[in-house]
Structures are given as C-alpha cells and as structure tokens.
PDB file of C-alpha atoms in Angstrom:
ATOM      1  CA  MET X   1     121.641 109.981  78.631  1.00 54.00           C
ATOM      2  CA  ALA X   2     118.464 111.714  77.569  1.00 62.00           C
ATOM      3  CA  ALA X   3     115.214 109.786  77.787  1.00 80.00           C
ATOM      4  CA  THR X   4     113.313 109.369  74.526  1.00 92.00           C
ATOM      5  CA  GLN X   5     109.658 108.626  73.984  1.00 95.00           C
ATOM      6  CA  PRO X   6     109.192 104.893  73.414  1.00 98.00           C
ATOM      7  CA  ILE X   7     108.114 103.771  69.963  1.00 98.00           C
ATOM      8  CA  LEU X   8     106.311 100.458  69.452  1.00 98.00           C
ATOM      9  CA  ALA X   9     105.409  99.119  65.995  1.00 98.00           C
ATOM     10  CA  GLY X  10     105.702 102.614  64.515  1.00 98.00           C
ATOM     11  CA  THR X  11     103.524 104.325  67.149  1.00 98.00           C
ATOM     12  CA  THR X  12     105.123 106.875  69.460  1.00 98.00           C
ATOM     13  CA  LEU X  13     103.953 106.335  73.030  1.00 98.00           C
ATOM     14  CA  ALA X  14     103.790 108.717  75.962  1.00 97.00           C
ATOM     15  CA  HIS X  15     106.823 108.996  78.213  1.00 96.00           C
ATOM     16  CA  PRO X  16     106.559 106.382  80.978  1.00 97.00           C
ATOM     17  CA  THR X  17     105.987 107.479  84.582  1.00 94.00           C
ATOM     18  CA  ILE X  18     109.026 109.305  85.980  1.00 87.00           C
ATOM     19  CA  ASP X  19     109.897 106.928  88.841  1.00 87.00           C
ATOM     20  CA  GLY X  20     109.779 103.234  87.976  1.00 88.00           C
ATOM     21  CA  GLY X  21     107.934 103.667  84.694  1.00 95.00           C
ATOM     22  CA  PHE X  22     110.376 101.621  82.649  1.00 96.00           C
ATOM     23  CA  SER X  23     112.116  98.400  83.605  1.00 96.00           C
ATOM     24  CA  GLU X  24     114.271  95.962  81.676  1.00 97.00           C
ATOM     25  CA  THR X  25     114.948  92.414  82.878  1.00 97.00           C
ATOM     26  CA  LEU X  26     117.603  90.169  81.355  1.00 96.00           C
ATOM     27  CA  SER X  27     116.987  86.414  81.431  1.00 93.00           C
ATOM     28  CA  PHE X  28     117.920  83.178  79.721  1.00 91.00           C
ATOM     29  CA  ARG X  29     115.115  81.175  78.152  1.00 85.00           C
ATOM     30  CA  GLY X  30     115.131  77.565  79.127  1.00 83.00           C
ATOM     31  CA  LYS X  31     114.793  75.435  82.212  1.00 85.00           C
ATOM     32  CA  THR X  32     117.036  74.441  85.094  1.00 86.00           C
ATOM     33  CA  ILE X  33     116.218  71.302  87.044  1.00 89.00           C
ATOM     34  CA  GLU X  34     117.699  69.843  90.208  1.00 90.00           C
ATOM     35  CA  LYS X  35     118.809  66.240  89.913  1.00 89.00           C
ATOM     36  CA  ALA X  36     118.482  63.627  92.657  1.00 91.00           C
ATOM     37  CA  ASP X  37     122.124  64.133  93.711  1.00 92.00           C
ATOM     38  CA  GLY X  38     121.535  67.885  94.188  1.00 89.00           C
ATOM     39  CA  SER X  39     123.358  69.022  91.073  1.00 90.00           C
ATOM     40  CA  GLN X  40     121.622  71.176  88.490  1.00 92.00           C
ATOM     41  CA  SER X  41     121.158  70.720  84.775  1.00 86.00           C
ATOM     42  CA  THR X  42     120.268  73.633  82.509  1.00 82.00           C
ATOM     43  CA  ASP X  43     118.774  73.353  79.048  1.00 83.00           C
ATOM     44  CA  LEU X  44     118.689  76.686  77.209  1.00 80.00           C
ATOM     45  CA  VAL X  45     116.654  77.385  74.092  1.00 84.00           C
ATOM     46  CA  GLN X  46     119.470  79.676  72.959  1.00 82.00           C
ATOM     47  CA  SER X  47     122.735  80.759  74.523  1.00 83.00           C
ATOM     48  CA  GLY X  48     122.099  84.510  74.516  1.00 91.00           C
ATOM     49  CA  ALA X  49     120.049  86.425  77.052  1.00 94.00           C
ATOM     50  CA  LYS X  50     116.747  88.056  76.112  1.00 96.00           C
ATOM     51  CA  ARG X  51     115.004  91.027  77.671  1.00 97.00           C
ATOM     52  CA  THR X  52     111.576  91.652  79.128  1.00 96.00           C
ATOM     53  CA  PHE X  53     110.375  95.254  79.282  1.00 97.00           C
ATOM     54  CA  ILE X  54     107.659  96.863  81.378  1.00 97.00           C
ATOM     55  CA  LEU X  55     106.333 100.322  80.572  1.00 97.00           C
ATOM     56  CA  LYS X  56     104.082 102.058  83.129  1.00 97.00           C
ATOM     57  CA  TRP X  57     102.009 105.188  82.667  1.00 97.00           C
ATOM     58  CA  HIS X  58     100.205 107.394  85.166  1.00 96.00           C
ATOM     59  CA  MET X  59      97.529 109.882  84.162  1.00 96.00           C
ATOM     60  CA  ILE X  60      97.843 109.550  80.392  1.00 97.00           C
ATOM     61  CA  SER X  61      95.215 111.223  78.242  1.00 96.00           C
ATOM     62  CA  ALA X  62      92.562 109.500  76.132  1.00 97.00           C
ATOM     63  CA  SER X  63      94.680 110.211  73.033  1.00 98.00           C
ATOM     64  CA  GLU X  64      97.779 108.642  74.638  1.00 98.00           C
ATOM     65  CA  LYS X  65      95.630 105.673  75.692  1.00 98.00           C
ATOM     66  CA  ALA X  66      94.557 105.260  72.049  1.00 98.00           C
ATOM     67  CA  ASP X  67      98.239 105.232  70.990  1.00 98.00           C
ATOM     68  CA  VAL X  68      99.007 102.428  73.455  1.00 98.00           C
ATOM     69  CA  ILE X  69      96.042 100.427  72.131  1.00 98.00           C
ATOM     70  CA  THR X  70      97.167 100.982  68.523  1.00 98.00           C
ATOM     71  CA  ALA X  71     100.700  99.767  69.265  1.00 98.00           C
ATOM     72  CA  TYR X  72      99.484  96.800  71.334  1.00 97.00           C
ATOM     73  CA  THR X  73      97.083  95.772  68.566  1.00 97.00           C
ATOM     74  CA  ALA X  74      99.891  95.943  65.990  1.00 97.00           C
ATOM     75  CA  ILE X  75     101.794  93.201  67.837  1.00 97.00           C
ATOM     76  CA  LYS X  76      98.794  91.053  68.833  1.00 95.00           C
ATOM     77  CA  ASP X  77     100.023  88.082  66.803  1.00 94.00           C
ATOM     78  CA  ALA X  78     103.395  89.236  65.501  1.00 95.00           C
ATOM     79  CA  SER X  79     106.556  91.024  66.529  1.00 97.00           C
ATOM     80  CA  GLY X  80     107.326  94.702  66.089  1.00 98.00           C
ATOM     81  CA  ALA X  81     110.126  97.213  66.414  1.00 98.00           C
ATOM     82  CA  PHE X  82     110.534  98.794  69.840  1.00 98.00           C
ATOM     83  CA  THR X  83     112.653 101.803  70.725  1.00 98.00           C
ATOM     84  CA  ALA X  84     113.067 101.875  74.490  1.00 98.00           C
ATOM     85  CA  PRO X  85     113.147 105.100  76.538  1.00 96.00           C
ATOM     86  CA  ASP X  86     116.942 104.733  76.750  1.00 95.00           C
ATOM     87  CA  GLY X  87     117.132 104.921  72.930  1.00 96.00           C
ATOM     88  CA  ASN X  88     118.062 101.273  72.289  1.00 97.00           C
ATOM     89  CA  ALA X  89     116.141  99.346  69.625  1.00 98.00           C
ATOM     90  CA  TYR X  90     114.757  95.795  69.891  1.00 98.00           C
ATOM     91  CA  THR X  91     112.263  93.481  68.240  1.00 98.00           C
ATOM     92  CA  VAL X  92     109.506  92.536  70.680  1.00 98.00           C
ATOM     93  CA  THR X  93     106.146  90.856  71.047  1.00 97.00           C
ATOM     94  CA  ARG X  94     103.463  90.755  73.739  1.00 95.00           C
ATOM     95  CA  ASP X  95     104.435  88.854  76.864  1.00 91.00           C
ATOM     96  CA  GLY X  96     102.418  85.645  76.600  1.00 87.00           C
ATOM     97  CA  ASP X  97      98.721  86.215  77.099  1.00 83.00           C
ATOM     98  CA  ALA X  98      99.223  89.398  79.138  1.00 84.00           C
ATOM     99  CA  ASP X  99      96.227  91.696  78.882  1.00 91.00           C
ATOM    100  CA  LEU X 100      96.341  95.447  78.474  1.00 95.00           C
ATOM    101  CA  GLU X 101      94.380  97.087  81.277  1.00 96.00           C
ATOM    102  CA  PHE X 102      93.559 100.746  81.870  1.00 98.00           C
ATOM    103  CA  GLU X 103      92.443 102.188  85.180  1.00 97.00           C
ATOM    104  CA  PHE X 104      90.416 105.400  85.037  1.00 96.00           C
ATOM    105  CA  VAL X 105      91.853 107.751  87.680  1.00 96.00           C
ATOM    106  CA  ARG X 106      91.389 111.302  88.913  1.00 94.00           C
ATOM    107  CA  SER X 107      94.111 113.575  90.240  1.00 88.00           C
ATOM    108  CA  ALA X 108      93.751 115.692  93.388  1.00 87.00           C
ATOM    109  CA  GLY X 109      93.055 118.631  91.083  1.00 89.00           C
ATOM    110  CA  GLY X 110      90.087 116.866  89.487  1.00 91.00           C
ATOM    111  CA  ILE X 111      91.829 115.952  86.210  1.00 92.00           C
ATOM    112  CA  PHE X 112      90.934 112.548  84.768  1.00 96.00           C
ATOM    113  CA  GLY X 113      93.338 110.191  83.028  1.00 97.00           C
ATOM    114  CA  TYR X 114      94.412 106.572  82.758  1.00 97.00           C
ATOM    115  CA  ASP X 115      96.983 104.413  84.493  1.00 97.00           C
ATOM    116  CA  SER X 116      98.306 101.427  82.585  1.00 97.00           C
ATOM    117  CA  SER X 117     101.278  99.151  82.032  1.00 96.00           C
ATOM    118  CA  LEU X 118     102.530  97.100  79.107  1.00 96.00           C
ATOM    119  CA  LYS X 119     104.827  94.074  79.251  1.00 97.00           C
ATOM    120  CA  LEU X 120     106.916  93.164  76.188  1.00 97.00           C
ATOM    121  CA  ARG X 121     109.314  90.310  75.374  1.00 96.00           C
ATOM    122  CA  GLU X 122     112.320  90.505  73.120  1.00 97.00           C
ATOM    123  CA  VAL X 123     112.223  87.943  70.291  1.00 95.00           C
TER     124      VAL X 123
END
C-alpha cells in the first residue's frame, strides 16, 4: 500500500513523520461500570466502533504549518472530510478541546521548522 498525503477539510497536509507519524485507534463510545457483585455492565452510545487518529509532523515548513492551521480551523466547530495516509476516507472533528501546538525546532544542519501533532475523532 502506498502512503498518500492526508487531506483534512479540503486542505492537503504534509506527509506525517516516517516512524510513528500516523496512528489509528478503534474504540466503542460509551461507559462500562463494575457492579457490586463484580460483574460489568456496558452502555454504548452506538453499537459500531469509531476511530481516533493522531497525525505527527517533524520539521514541517512555515507553509505546511499554515496548511495544518487552515484545516484545523475548518473543523473548529464542525466536522470535515478526512483522507488518512492509508487512503481511507472518514468524517472527523477535533478531539474534544485538544489544542493545536507547534514547537519551533532546529535540525543539526541549522534548518528551522516546526513539530506538531493533531488528534481527530471520527463522527
């Protein structure tokens, strides 16, 4: 499978970091509680699993940083289309109140760039 550049809300983003730059977690939304007798009871919001995605970038340029900000802003209070690096398409939104943070970094060769990560939730 060939990796594709991720697309979020119509904005093409930089390829994530090579090792560990994209993760996908499958989970069920709801709550499981333990009863007094030790048994468990699960109440799901829906029966199907949903995904959480994390994209990580290392040493992206100022232009690539601007693309991430544009895409993040597009889903600030709504959902948007997301094409993952594996080519699969989903509808996602920001993960709760997660902030978008950029760290200004310099490589050993003196090149400056930004490290960042973005967490998304399937709707």
